[in-house]
PDB file of C-alpha atoms in Angstrom:
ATOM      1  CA  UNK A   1     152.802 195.241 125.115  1.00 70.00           C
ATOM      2  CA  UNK A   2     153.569 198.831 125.748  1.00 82.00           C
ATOM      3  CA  UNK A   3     154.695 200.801 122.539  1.00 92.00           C
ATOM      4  CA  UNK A   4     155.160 204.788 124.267  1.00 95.00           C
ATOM      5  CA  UNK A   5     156.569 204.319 127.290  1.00 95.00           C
ATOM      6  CA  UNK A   6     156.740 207.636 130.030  1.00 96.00           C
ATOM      7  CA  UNK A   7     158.446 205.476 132.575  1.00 92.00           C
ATOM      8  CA  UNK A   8     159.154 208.783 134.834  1.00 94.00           C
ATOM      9  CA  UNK A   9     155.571 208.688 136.652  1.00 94.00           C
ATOM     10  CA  UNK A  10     156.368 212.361 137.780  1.00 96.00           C
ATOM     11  CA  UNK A  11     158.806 215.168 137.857  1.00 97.00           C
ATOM     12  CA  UNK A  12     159.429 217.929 139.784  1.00 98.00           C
ATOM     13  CA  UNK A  13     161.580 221.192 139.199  1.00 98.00           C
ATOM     14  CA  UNK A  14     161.667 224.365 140.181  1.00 98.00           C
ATOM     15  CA  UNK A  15     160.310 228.011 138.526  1.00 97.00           C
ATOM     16  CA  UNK A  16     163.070 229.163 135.994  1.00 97.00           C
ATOM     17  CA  UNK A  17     165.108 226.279 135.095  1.00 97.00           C
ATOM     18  CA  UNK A  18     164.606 223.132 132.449  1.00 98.00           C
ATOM     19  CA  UNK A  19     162.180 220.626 132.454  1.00 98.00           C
ATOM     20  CA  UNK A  20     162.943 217.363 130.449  1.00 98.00           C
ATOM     21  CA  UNK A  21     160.032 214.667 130.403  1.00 98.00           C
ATOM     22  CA  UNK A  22     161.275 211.501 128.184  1.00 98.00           C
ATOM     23  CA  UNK A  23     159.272 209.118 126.148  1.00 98.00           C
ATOM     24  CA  UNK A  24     160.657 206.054 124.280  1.00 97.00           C
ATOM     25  CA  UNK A  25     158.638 203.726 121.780  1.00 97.00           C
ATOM     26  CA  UNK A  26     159.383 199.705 120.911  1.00 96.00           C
ATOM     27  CA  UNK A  27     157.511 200.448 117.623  1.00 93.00           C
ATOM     28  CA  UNK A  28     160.160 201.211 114.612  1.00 93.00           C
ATOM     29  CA  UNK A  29     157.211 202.033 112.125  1.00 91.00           C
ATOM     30  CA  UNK A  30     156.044 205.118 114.216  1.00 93.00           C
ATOM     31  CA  UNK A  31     157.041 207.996 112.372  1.00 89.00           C
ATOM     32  CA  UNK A  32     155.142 211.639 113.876  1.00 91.00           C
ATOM     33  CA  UNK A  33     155.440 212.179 117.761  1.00 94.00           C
ATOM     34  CA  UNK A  34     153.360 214.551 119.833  1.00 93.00           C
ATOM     35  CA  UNK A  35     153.144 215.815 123.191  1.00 96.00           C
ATOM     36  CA  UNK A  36     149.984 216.288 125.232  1.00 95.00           C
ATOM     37  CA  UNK A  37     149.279 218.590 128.087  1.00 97.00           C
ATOM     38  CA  UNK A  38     146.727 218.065 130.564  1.00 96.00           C
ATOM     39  CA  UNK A  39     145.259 219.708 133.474  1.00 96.00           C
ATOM     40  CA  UNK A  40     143.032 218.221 135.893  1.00 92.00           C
ATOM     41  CA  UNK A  41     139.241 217.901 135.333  1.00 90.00           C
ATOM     42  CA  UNK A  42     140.052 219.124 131.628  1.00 93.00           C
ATOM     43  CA  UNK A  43     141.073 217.238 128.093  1.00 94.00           C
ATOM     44  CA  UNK A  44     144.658 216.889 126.802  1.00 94.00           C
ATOM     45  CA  UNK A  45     145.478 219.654 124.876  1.00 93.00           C
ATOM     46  CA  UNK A  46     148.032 219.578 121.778  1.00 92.00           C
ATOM     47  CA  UNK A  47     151.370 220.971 122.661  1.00 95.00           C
ATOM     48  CA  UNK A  48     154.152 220.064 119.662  1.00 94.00           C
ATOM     49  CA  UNK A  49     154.868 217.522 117.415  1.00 92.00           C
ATOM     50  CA  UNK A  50     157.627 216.065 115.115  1.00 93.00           C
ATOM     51  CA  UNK A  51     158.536 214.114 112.260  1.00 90.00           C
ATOM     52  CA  UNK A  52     160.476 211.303 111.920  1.00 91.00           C
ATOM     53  CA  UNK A  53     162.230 213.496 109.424  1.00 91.00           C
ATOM     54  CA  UNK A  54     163.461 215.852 111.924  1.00 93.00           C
ATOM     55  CA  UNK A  55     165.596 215.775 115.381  1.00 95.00           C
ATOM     56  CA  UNK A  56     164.538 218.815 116.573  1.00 97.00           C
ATOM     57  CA  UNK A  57     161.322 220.717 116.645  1.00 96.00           C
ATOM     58  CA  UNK A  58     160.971 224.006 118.340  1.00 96.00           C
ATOM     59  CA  UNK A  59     158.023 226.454 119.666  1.00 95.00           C
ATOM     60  CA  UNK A  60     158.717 229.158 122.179  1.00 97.00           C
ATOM     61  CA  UNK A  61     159.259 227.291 124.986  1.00 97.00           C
ATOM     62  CA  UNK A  62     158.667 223.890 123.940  1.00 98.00           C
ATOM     63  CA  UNK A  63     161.401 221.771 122.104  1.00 98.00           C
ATOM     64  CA  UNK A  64     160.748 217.921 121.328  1.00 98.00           C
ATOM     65  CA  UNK A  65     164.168 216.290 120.303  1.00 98.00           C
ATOM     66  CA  UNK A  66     164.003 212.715 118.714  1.00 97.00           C
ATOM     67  CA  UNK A  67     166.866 210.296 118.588  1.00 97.00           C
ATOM     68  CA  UNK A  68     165.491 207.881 116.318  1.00 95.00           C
ATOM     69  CA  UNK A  69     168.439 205.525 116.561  1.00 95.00           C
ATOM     70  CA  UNK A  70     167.361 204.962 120.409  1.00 96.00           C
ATOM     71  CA  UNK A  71     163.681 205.253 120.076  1.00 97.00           C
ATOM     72  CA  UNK A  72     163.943 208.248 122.293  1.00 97.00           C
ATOM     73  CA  UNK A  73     162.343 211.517 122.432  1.00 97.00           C
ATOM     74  CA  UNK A  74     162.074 213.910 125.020  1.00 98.00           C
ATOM     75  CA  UNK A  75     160.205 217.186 125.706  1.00 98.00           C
ATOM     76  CA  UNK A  76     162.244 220.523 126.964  1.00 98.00           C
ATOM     77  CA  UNK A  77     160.604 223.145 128.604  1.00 98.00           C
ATOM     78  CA  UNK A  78     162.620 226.218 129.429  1.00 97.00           C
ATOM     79  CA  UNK A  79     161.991 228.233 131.377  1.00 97.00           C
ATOM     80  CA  UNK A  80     159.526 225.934 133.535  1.00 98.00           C
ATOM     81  CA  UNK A  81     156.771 228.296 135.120  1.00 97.00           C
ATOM     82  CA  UNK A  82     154.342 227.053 137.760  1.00 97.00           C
ATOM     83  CA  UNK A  83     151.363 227.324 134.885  1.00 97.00           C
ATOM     84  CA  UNK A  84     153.542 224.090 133.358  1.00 98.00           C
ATOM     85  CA  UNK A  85     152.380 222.039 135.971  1.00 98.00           C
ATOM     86  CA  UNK A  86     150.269 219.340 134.371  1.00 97.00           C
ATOM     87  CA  UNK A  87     150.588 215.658 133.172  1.00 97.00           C
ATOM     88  CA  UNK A  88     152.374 215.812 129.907  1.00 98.00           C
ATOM     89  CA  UNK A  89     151.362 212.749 127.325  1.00 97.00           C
ATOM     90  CA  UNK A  90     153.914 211.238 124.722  1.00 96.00           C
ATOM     91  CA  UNK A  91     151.830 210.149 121.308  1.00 94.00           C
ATOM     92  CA  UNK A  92     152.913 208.310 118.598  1.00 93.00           C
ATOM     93  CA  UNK A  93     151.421 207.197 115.044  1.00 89.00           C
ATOM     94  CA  UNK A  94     152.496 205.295 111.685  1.00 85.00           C
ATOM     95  CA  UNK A  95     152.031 207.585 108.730  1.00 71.00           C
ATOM     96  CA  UNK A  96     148.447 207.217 107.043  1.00 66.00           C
ATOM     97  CA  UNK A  97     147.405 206.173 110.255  1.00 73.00           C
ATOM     98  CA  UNK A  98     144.914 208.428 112.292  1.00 75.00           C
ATOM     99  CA  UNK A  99     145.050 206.270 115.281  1.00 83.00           C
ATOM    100  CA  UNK A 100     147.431 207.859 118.269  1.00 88.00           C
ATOM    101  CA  UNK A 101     149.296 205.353 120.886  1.00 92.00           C
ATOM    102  CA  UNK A 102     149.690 206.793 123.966  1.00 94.00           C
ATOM    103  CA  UNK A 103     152.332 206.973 126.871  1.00 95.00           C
ATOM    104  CA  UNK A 104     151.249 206.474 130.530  1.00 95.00           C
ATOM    105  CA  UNK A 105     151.988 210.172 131.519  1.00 96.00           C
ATOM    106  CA  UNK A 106     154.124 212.151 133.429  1.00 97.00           C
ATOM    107  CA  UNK A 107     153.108 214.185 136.371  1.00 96.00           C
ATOM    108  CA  UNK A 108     155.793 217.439 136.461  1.00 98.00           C
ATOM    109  CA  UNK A 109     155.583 220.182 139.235  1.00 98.00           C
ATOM    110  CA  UNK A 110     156.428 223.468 138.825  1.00 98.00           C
ATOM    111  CA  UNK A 111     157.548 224.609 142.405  1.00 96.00           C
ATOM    112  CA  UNK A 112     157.303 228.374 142.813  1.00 93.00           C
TER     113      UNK A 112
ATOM    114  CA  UNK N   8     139.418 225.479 120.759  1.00 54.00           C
ATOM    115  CA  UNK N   9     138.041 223.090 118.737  1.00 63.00           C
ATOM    116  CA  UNK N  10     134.236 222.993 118.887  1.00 91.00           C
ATOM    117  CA  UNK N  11     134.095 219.563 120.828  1.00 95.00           C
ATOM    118  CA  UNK N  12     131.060 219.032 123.371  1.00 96.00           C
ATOM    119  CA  UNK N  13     130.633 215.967 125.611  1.00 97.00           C
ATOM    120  CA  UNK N  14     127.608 214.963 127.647  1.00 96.00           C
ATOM    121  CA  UNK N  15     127.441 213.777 130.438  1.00 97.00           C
ATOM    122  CA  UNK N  16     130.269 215.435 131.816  1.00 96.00           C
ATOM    123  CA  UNK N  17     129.101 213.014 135.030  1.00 97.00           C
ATOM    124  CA  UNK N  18     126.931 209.668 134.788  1.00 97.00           C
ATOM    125  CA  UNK N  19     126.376 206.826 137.452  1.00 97.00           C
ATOM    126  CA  UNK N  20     124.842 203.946 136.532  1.00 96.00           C
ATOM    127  CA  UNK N  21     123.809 200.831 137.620  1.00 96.00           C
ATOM    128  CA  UNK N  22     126.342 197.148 136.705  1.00 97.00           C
ATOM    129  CA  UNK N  23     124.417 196.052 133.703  1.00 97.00           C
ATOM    130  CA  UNK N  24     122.227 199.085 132.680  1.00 96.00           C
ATOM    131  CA  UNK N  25     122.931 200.199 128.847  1.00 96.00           C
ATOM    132  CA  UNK N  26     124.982 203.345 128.605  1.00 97.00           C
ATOM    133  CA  UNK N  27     125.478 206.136 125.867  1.00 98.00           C
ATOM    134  CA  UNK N  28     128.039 209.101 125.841  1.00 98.00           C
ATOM    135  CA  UNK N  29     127.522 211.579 123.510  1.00 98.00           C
ATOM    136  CA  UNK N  30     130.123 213.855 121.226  1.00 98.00           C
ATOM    137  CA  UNK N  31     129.025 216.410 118.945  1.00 97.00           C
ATOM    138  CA  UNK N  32     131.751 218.407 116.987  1.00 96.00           C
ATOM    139  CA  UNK N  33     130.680 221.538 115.089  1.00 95.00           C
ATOM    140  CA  UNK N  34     134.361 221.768 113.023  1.00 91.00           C
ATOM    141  CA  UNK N  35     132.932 218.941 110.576  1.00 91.00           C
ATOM    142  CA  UNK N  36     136.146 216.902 110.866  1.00 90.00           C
ATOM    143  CA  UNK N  37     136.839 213.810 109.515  1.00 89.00           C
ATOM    144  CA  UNK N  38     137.850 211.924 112.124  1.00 91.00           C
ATOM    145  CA  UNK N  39     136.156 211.191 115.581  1.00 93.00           C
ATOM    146  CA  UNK N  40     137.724 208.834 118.294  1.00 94.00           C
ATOM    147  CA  UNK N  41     136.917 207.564 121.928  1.00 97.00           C
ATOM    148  CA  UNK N  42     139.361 207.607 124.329  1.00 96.00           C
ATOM    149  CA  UNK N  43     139.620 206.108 128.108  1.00 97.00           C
ATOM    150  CA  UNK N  44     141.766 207.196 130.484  1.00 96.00           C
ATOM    151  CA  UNK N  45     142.561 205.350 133.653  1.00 93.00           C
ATOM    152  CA  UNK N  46     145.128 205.602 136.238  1.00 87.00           C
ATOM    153  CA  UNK N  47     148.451 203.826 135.360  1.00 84.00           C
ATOM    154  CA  UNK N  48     147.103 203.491 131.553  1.00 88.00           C
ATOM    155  CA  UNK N  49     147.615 206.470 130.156  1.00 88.00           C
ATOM    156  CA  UNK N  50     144.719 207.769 127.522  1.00 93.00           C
ATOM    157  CA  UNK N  51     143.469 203.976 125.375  1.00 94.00           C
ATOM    158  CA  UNK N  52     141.306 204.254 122.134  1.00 94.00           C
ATOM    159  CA  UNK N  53     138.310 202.317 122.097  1.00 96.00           C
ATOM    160  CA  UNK N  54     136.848 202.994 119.037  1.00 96.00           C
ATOM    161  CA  UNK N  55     137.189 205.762 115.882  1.00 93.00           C
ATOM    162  CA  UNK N  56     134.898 206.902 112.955  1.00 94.00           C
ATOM    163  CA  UNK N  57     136.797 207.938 109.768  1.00 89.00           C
ATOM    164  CA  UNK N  58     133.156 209.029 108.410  1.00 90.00           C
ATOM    165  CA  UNK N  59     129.635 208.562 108.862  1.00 93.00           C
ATOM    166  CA  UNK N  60     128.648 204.806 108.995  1.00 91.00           C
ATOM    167  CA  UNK N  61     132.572 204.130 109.146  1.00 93.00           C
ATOM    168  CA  UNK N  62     133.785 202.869 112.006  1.00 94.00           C
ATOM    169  CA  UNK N  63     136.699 200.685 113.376  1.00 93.00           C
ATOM    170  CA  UNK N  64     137.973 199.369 116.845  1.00 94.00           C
ATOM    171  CA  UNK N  65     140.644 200.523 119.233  1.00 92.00           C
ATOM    172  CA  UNK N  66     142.724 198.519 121.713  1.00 90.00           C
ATOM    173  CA  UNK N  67     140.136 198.223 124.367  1.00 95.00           C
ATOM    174  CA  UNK N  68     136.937 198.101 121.741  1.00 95.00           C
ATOM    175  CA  UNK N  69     135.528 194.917 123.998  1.00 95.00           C
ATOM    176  CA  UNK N  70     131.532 196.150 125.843  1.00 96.00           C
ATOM    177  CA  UNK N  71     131.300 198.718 123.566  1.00 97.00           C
ATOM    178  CA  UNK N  72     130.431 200.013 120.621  1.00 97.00           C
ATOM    179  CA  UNK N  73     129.689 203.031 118.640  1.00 97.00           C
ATOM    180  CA  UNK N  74     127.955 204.787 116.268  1.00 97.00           C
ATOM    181  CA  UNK N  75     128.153 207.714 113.546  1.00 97.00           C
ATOM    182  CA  UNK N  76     124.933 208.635 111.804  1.00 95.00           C
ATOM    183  CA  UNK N  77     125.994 212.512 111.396  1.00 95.00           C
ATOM    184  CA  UNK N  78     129.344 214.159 110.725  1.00 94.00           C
ATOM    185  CA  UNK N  79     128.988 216.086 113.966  1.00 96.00           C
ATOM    186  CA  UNK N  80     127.955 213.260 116.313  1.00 97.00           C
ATOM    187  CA  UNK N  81     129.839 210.081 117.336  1.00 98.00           C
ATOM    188  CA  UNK N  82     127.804 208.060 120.222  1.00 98.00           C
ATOM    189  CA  UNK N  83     129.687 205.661 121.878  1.00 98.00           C
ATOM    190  CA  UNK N  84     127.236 202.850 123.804  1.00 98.00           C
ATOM    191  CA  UNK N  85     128.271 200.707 126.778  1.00 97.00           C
ATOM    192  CA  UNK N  86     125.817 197.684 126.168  1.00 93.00           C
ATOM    193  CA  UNK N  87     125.897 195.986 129.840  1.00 96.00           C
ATOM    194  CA  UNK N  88     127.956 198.617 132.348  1.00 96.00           C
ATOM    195  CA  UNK N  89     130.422 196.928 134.088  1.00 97.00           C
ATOM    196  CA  UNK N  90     132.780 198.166 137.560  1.00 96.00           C
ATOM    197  CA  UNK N  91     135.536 197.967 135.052  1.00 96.00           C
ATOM    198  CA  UNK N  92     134.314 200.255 132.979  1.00 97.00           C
ATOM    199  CA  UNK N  93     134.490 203.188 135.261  1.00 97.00           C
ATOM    200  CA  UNK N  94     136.651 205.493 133.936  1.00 97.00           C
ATOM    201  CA  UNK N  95     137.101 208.928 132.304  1.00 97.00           C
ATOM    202  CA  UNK N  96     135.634 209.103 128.540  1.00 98.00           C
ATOM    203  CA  UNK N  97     137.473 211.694 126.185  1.00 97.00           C
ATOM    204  CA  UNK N  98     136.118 211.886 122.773  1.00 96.00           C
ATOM    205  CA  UNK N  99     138.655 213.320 120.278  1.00 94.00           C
ATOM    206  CA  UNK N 100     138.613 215.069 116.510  1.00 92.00           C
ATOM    207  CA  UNK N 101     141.035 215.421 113.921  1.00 88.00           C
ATOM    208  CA  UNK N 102     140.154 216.991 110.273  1.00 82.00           C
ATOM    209  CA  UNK N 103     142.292 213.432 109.094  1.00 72.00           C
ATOM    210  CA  UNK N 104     144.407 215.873 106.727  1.00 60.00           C
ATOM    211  CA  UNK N 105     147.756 213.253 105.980  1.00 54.00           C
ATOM    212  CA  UNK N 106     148.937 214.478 103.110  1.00 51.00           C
ATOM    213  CA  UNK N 107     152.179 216.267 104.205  1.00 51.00           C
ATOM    214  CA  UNK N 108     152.219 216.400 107.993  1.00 57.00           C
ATOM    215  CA  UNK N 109     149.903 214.603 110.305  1.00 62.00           C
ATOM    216  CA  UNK N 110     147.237 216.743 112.147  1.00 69.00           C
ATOM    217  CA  UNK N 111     146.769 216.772 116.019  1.00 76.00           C
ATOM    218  CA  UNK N 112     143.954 215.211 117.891  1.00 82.00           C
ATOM    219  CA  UNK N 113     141.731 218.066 119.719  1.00 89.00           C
ATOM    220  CA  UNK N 114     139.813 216.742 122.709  1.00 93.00           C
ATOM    221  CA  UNK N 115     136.944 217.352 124.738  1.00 95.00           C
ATOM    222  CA  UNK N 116     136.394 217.839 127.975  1.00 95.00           C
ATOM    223  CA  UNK N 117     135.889 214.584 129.072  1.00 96.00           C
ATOM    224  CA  UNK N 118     132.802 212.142 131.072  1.00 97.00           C
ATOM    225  CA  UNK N 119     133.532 210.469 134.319  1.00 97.00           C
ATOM    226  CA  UNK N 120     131.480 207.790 134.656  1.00 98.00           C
ATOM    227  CA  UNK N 121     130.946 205.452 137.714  1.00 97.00           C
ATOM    228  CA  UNK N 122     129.535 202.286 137.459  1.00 97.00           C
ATOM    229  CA  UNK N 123     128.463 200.768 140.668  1.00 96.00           C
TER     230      UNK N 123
END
């Protein structure tokens, strides 16, 4: 049974405008969220993260919203740039728990 | 970047030959993990250490096991290699710091490893 689900496989947009990658979770006792970003031939490298004590977590480009009343988050990037091209990973963990569930992945493209 | 080495960052091996991927981490965190990634499944944890001699399982812990004799080094051992268990290897840190705000996972590079 899936608990972080990335059910877009892949994304495209183009250079200069948003791009929104959504992750949902079935578990109610998760409680931090993170995002992963990974480029090929290379390990996933930490991107942002929120509490479940927040809706809205912001750095420079990267905003993570979290609607916990859907079991929704989703990552913004604006403005996309080609060098966001990657597969981004939704995380999710219990608090006390060091153990990370992960999303399939989501495959966006950054067209120049 | 964290300190986090892998090796192999390549193996192939024969179906049933023992196996053993190797982390070493020189931030002396807490926490080490093993991680699998495959196509369609997104990044799985196989097994973590929370200290040396501690250990625990993951959601795909079955054919392997681990072991954490040293702070920096977390070995994880496939027993009996299997076609299945061709995959990509990450091995992870974390300094395990929960008080007020979890910390983030830092990865290595990763070991693709064919078993045929």
């Amino acid at each position: 049974d899936q608990q972080v689900k990335q059910n877009s496989p892949s994304l495209s947009v183009q250079e200069g405008r948003i791009s929104i990658l959504n992750c949902d979770y079935t578990n109610s006792m998760f409680d931090y969220f993170l995002w992963y970003k990974k480029y090929p031939a290379e390990g996933p490298t930490f991107l942002i993260s929120i509490s479940s004590i927040k809706d809205k977590n912001e750095d420079g480009r990267f905003t993570v919203f979290l609607n916990k009343s859907a079991k929704h988050l989703s990552l913004h990037i604006v403005p996309s740039q080609p060098g966001d091209s990657a597969v981004y990973f939704c995380a999710a963990t219990q608090g006390g728990s060091e153990k990370l569930v992960f999303g399939k992945g989501t495959k966006l493209t950054v067209n120049p | 970047d964290a300190g986090i080495t892998q090796s192999p960052r390549h193996k192939v091996t024969e179906t049933g030959t023992p196996v053993t991927l190797r982390c070493h981490q020189t931030e002396n965190h807490r926490y080490m993990y093993w991680y699998r990634q495959d196509p369609g499944h997104g990044l799985r944890l196989i097994h973590y250490s929370y200290g040396v001699k501690d250990t625990d399982k993951g959601e795909v812990s079955d054919g392997y096991s681990v072991s954490r004799s040293k702070t920096e080094d977390f070995l994880l051992t496939l027993e009996s290699a299997t076609s299945s268990q061709t995959s990509v290897y990450f091995c992870a840190i974390s300094p395990g710091q929960w008080l007020a705000t979890p910390t983030a996972a830092f990865f290595g590079q990763g070991t693709r490893l064919t078993v045929v």
